[in-house]
mmCIF file with all atom_site columns, C-alpha atoms in Angstrom:
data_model
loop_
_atom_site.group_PDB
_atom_site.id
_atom_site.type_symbol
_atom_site.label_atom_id
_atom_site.label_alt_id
_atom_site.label_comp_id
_atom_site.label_asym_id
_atom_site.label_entity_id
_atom_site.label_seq_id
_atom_site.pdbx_PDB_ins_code
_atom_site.Cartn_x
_atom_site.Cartn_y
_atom_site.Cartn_z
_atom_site.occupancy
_atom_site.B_iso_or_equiv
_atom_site.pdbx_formal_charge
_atom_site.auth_seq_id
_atom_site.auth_comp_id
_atom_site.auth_asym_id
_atom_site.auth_atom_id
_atom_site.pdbx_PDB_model_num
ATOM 1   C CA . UNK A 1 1   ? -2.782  -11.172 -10.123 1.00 41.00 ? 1   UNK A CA 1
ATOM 2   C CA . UNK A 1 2   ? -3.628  -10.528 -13.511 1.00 47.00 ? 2   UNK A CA 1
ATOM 3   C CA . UNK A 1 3   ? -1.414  -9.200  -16.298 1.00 54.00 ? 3   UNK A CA 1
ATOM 4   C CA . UNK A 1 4   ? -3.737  -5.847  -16.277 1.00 69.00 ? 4   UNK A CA 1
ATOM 5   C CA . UNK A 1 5   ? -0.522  -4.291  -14.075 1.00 75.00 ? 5   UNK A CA 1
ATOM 6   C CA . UNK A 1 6   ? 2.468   -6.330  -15.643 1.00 85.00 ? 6   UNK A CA 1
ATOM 7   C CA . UNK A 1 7   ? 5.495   -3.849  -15.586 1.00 90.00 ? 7   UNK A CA 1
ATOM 8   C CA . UNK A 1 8   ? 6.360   -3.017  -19.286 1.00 90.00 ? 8   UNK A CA 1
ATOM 9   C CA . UNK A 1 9   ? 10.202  -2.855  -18.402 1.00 92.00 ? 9   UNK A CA 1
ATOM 10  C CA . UNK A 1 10  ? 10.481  -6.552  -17.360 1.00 92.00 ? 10  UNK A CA 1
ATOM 11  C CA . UNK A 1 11  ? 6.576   -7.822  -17.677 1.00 88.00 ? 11  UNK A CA 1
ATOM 12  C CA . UNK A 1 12  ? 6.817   -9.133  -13.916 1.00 90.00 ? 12  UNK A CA 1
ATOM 13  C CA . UNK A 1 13  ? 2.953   -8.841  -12.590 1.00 89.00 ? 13  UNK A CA 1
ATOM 14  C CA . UNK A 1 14  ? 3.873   -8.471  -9.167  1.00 91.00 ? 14  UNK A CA 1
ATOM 15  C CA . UNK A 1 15  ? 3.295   -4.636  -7.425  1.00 92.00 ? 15  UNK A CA 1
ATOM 16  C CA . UNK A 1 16  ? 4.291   -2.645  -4.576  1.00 94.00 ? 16  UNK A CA 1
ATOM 17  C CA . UNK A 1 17  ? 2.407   0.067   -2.748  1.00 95.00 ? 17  UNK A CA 1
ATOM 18  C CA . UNK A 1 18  ? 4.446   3.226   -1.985  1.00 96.00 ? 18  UNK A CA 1
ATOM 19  C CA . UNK A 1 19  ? 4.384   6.805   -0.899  1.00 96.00 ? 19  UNK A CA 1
ATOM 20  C CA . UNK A 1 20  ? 6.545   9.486   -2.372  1.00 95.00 ? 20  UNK A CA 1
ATOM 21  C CA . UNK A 1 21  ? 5.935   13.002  -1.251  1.00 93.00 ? 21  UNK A CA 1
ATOM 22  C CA . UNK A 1 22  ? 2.070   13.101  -2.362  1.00 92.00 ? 22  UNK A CA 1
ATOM 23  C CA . UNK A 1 23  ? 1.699   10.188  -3.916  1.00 95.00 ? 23  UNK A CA 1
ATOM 24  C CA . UNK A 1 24  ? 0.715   7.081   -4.137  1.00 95.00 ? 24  UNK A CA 1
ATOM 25  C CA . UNK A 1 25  ? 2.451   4.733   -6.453  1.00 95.00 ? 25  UNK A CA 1
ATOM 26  C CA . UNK A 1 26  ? 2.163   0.787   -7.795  1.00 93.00 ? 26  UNK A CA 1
ATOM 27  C CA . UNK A 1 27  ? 5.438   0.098   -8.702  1.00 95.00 ? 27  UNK A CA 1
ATOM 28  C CA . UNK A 1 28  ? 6.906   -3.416  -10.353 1.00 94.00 ? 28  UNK A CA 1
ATOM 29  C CA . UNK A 1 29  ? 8.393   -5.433  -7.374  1.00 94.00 ? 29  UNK A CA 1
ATOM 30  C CA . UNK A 1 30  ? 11.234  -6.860  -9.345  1.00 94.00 ? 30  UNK A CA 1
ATOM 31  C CA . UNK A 1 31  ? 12.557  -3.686  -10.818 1.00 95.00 ? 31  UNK A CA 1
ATOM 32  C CA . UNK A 1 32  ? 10.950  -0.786  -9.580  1.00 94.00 ? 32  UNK A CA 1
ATOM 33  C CA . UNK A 1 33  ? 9.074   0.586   -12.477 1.00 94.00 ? 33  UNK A CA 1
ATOM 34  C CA . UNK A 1 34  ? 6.215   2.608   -11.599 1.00 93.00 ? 34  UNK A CA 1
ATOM 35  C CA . UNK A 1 35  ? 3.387   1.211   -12.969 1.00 91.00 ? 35  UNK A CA 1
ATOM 36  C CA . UNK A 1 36  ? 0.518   3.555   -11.591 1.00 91.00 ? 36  UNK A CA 1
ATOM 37  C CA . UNK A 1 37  ? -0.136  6.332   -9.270  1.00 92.00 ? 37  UNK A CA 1
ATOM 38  C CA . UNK A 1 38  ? -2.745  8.678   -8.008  1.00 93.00 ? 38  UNK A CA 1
ATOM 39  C CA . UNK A 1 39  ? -2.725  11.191  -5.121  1.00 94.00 ? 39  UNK A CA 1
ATOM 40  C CA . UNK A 1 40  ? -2.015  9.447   -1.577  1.00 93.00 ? 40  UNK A CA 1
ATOM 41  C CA . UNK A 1 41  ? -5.085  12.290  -0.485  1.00 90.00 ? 41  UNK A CA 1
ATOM 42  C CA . UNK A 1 42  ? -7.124  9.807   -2.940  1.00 88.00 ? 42  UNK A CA 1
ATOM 43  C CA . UNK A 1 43  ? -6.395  6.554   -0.749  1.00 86.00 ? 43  UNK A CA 1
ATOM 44  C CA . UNK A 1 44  ? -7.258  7.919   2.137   1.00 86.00 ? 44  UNK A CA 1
ATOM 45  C CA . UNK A 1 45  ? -10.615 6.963   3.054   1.00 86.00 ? 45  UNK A CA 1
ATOM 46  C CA . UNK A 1 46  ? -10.083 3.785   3.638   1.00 88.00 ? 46  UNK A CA 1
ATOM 47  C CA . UNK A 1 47  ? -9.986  1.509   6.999   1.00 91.00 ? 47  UNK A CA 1
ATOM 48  C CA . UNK A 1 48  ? -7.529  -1.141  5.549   1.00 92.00 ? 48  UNK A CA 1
ATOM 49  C CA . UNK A 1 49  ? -5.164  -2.139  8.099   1.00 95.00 ? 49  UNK A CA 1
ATOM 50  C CA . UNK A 1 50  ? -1.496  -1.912  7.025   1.00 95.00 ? 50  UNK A CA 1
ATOM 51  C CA . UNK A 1 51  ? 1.958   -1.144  8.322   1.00 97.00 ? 51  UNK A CA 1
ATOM 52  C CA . UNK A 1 52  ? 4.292   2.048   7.029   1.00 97.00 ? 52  UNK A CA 1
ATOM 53  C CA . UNK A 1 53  ? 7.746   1.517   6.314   1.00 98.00 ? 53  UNK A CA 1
ATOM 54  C CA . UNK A 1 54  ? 11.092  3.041   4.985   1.00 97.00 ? 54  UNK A CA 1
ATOM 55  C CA . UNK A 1 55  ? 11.120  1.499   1.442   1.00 97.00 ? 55  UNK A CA 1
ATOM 56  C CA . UNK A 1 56  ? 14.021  -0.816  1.714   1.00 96.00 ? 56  UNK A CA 1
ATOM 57  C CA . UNK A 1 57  ? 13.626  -1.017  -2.318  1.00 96.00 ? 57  UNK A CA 1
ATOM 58  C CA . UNK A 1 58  ? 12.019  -3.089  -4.693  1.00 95.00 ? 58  UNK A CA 1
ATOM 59  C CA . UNK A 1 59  ? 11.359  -6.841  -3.973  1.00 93.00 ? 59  UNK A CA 1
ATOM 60  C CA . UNK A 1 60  ? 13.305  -5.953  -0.639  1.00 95.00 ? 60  UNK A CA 1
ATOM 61  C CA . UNK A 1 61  ? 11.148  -6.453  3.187   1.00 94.00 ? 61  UNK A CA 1
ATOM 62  C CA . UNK A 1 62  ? 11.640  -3.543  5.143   1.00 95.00 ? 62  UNK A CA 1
ATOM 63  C CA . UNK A 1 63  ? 13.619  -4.084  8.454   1.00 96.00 ? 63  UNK A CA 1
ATOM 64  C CA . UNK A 1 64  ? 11.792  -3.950  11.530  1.00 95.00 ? 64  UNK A CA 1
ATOM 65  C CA . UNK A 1 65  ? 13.066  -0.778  13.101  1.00 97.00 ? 65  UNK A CA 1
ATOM 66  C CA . UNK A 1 66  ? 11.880  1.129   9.576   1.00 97.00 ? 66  UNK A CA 1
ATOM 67  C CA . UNK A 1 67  ? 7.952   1.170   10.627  1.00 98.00 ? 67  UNK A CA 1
ATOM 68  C CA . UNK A 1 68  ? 6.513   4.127   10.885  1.00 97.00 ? 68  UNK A CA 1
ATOM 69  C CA . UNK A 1 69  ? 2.949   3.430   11.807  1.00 97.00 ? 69  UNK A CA 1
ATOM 70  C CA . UNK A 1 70  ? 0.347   0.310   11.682  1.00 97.00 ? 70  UNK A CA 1
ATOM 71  C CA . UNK A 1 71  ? -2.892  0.794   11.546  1.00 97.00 ? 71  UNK A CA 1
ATOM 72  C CA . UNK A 1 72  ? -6.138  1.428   9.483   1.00 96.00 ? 72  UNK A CA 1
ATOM 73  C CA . UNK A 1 73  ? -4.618  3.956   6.989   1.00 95.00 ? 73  UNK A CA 1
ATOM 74  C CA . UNK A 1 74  ? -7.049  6.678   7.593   1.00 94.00 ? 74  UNK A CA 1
ATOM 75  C CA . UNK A 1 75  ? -5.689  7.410   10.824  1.00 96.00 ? 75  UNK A CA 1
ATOM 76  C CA . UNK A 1 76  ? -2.026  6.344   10.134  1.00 96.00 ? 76  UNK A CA 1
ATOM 77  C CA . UNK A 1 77  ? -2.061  8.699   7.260   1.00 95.00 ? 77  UNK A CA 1
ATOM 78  C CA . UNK A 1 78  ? -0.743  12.222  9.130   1.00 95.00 ? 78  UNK A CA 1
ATOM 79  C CA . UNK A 1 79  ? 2.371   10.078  10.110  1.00 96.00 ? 79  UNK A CA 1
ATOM 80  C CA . UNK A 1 80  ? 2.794   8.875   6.378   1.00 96.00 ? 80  UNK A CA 1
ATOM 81  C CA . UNK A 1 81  ? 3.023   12.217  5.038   1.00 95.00 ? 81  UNK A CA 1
ATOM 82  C CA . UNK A 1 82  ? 4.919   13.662  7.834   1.00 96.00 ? 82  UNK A CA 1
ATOM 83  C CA . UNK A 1 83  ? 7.316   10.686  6.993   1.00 96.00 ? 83  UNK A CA 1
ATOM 84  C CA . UNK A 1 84  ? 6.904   11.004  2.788   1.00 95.00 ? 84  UNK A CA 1
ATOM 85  C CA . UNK A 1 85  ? 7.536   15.499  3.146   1.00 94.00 ? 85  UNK A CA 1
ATOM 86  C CA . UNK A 1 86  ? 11.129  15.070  2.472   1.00 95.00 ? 86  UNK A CA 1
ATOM 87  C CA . UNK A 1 87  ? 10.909  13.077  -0.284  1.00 94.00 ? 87  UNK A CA 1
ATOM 88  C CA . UNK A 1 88  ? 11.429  9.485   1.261   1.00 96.00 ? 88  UNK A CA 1
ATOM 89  C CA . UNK A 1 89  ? 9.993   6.809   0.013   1.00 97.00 ? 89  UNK A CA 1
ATOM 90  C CA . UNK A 1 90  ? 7.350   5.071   2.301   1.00 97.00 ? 90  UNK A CA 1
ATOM 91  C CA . UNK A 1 91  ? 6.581   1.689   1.438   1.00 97.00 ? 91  UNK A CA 1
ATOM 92  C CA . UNK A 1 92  ? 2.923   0.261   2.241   1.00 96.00 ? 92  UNK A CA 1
ATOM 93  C CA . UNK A 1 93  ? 2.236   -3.154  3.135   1.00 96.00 ? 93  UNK A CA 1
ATOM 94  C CA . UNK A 1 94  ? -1.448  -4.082  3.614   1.00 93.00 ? 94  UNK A CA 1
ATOM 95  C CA . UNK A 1 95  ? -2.970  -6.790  5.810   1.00 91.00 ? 95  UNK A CA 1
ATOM 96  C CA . UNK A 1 96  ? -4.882  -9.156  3.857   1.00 87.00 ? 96  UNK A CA 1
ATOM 97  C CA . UNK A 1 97  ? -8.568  -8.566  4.004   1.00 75.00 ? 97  UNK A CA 1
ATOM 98  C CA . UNK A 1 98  ? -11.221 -10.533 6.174   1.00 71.00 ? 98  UNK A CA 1
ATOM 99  C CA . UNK A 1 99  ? -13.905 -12.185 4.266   1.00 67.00 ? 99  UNK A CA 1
ATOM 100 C CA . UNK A 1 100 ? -16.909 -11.951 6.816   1.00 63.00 ? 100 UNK A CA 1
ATOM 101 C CA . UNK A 1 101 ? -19.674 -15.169 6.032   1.00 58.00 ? 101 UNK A CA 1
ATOM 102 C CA . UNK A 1 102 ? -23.292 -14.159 6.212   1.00 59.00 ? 102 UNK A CA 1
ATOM 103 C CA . UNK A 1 103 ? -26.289 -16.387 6.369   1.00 55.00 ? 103 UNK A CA 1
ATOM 104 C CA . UNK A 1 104 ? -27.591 -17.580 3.434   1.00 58.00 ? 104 UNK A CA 1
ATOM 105 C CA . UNK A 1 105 ? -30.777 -15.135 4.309   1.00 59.00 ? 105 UNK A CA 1
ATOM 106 C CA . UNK A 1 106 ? -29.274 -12.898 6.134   1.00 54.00 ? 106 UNK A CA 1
ATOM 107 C CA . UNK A 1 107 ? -30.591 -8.989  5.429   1.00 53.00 ? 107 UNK A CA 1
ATOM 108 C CA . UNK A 1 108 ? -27.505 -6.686  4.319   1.00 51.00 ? 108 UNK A CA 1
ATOM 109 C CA . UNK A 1 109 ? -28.187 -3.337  5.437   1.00 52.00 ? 109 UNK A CA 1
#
């Protein structure tokens, strides 16, 4: 990662992707400093797989029996909220992304 996101409490460049009622927040792994956020309604067009959690806290993996849901995030997203309303803190943890090889010259529609 670059040092574009570095947390200005303890300079750690390191984030964490979390809900909190209707948003969606980077926060500093190490410390919990949030870093950036924008409205979850913002994120959610997108078909990245990942797996919803009760935030254990910062730098902290979730336990196992804290999921919520896992799947793309666009349909996962109802059971986020539902789970973020009260003011819990959801924690976000994406799949890595598939980098899919095309021929050399291969159209791209």
């Amino acid at each position: 990662m670059n040092n574009l996101l570095a947390c200005t409490s303890c300079g750690l460049d390191e984030t964490e992707s979390v809900i909190h009622f209707g948003s969606y927040i980077l926060r500093c792994a190490a410390c919990g400093e949030a870093i950036v956020a924008t409205s979850f309604i913002a994120m959610l067009n997108s078909d990245q797989e990942c797996s919803a959690f009760i935030d254990a806290g910062p730098g902290e993996r979730p336990p196992p029996d804290g999921l919520i849901a896992r799947g793309p995030l666009r349909l996962i997203a109802t059971a986020i909220s539902a789970a973020a309303s009260d003011g819990t803190l959801i924690r976000l943890i994406f799949a890595p992304r598939r980098i899919e090889a095309t021929a050399p010259n291969a159209s791209r529609i």
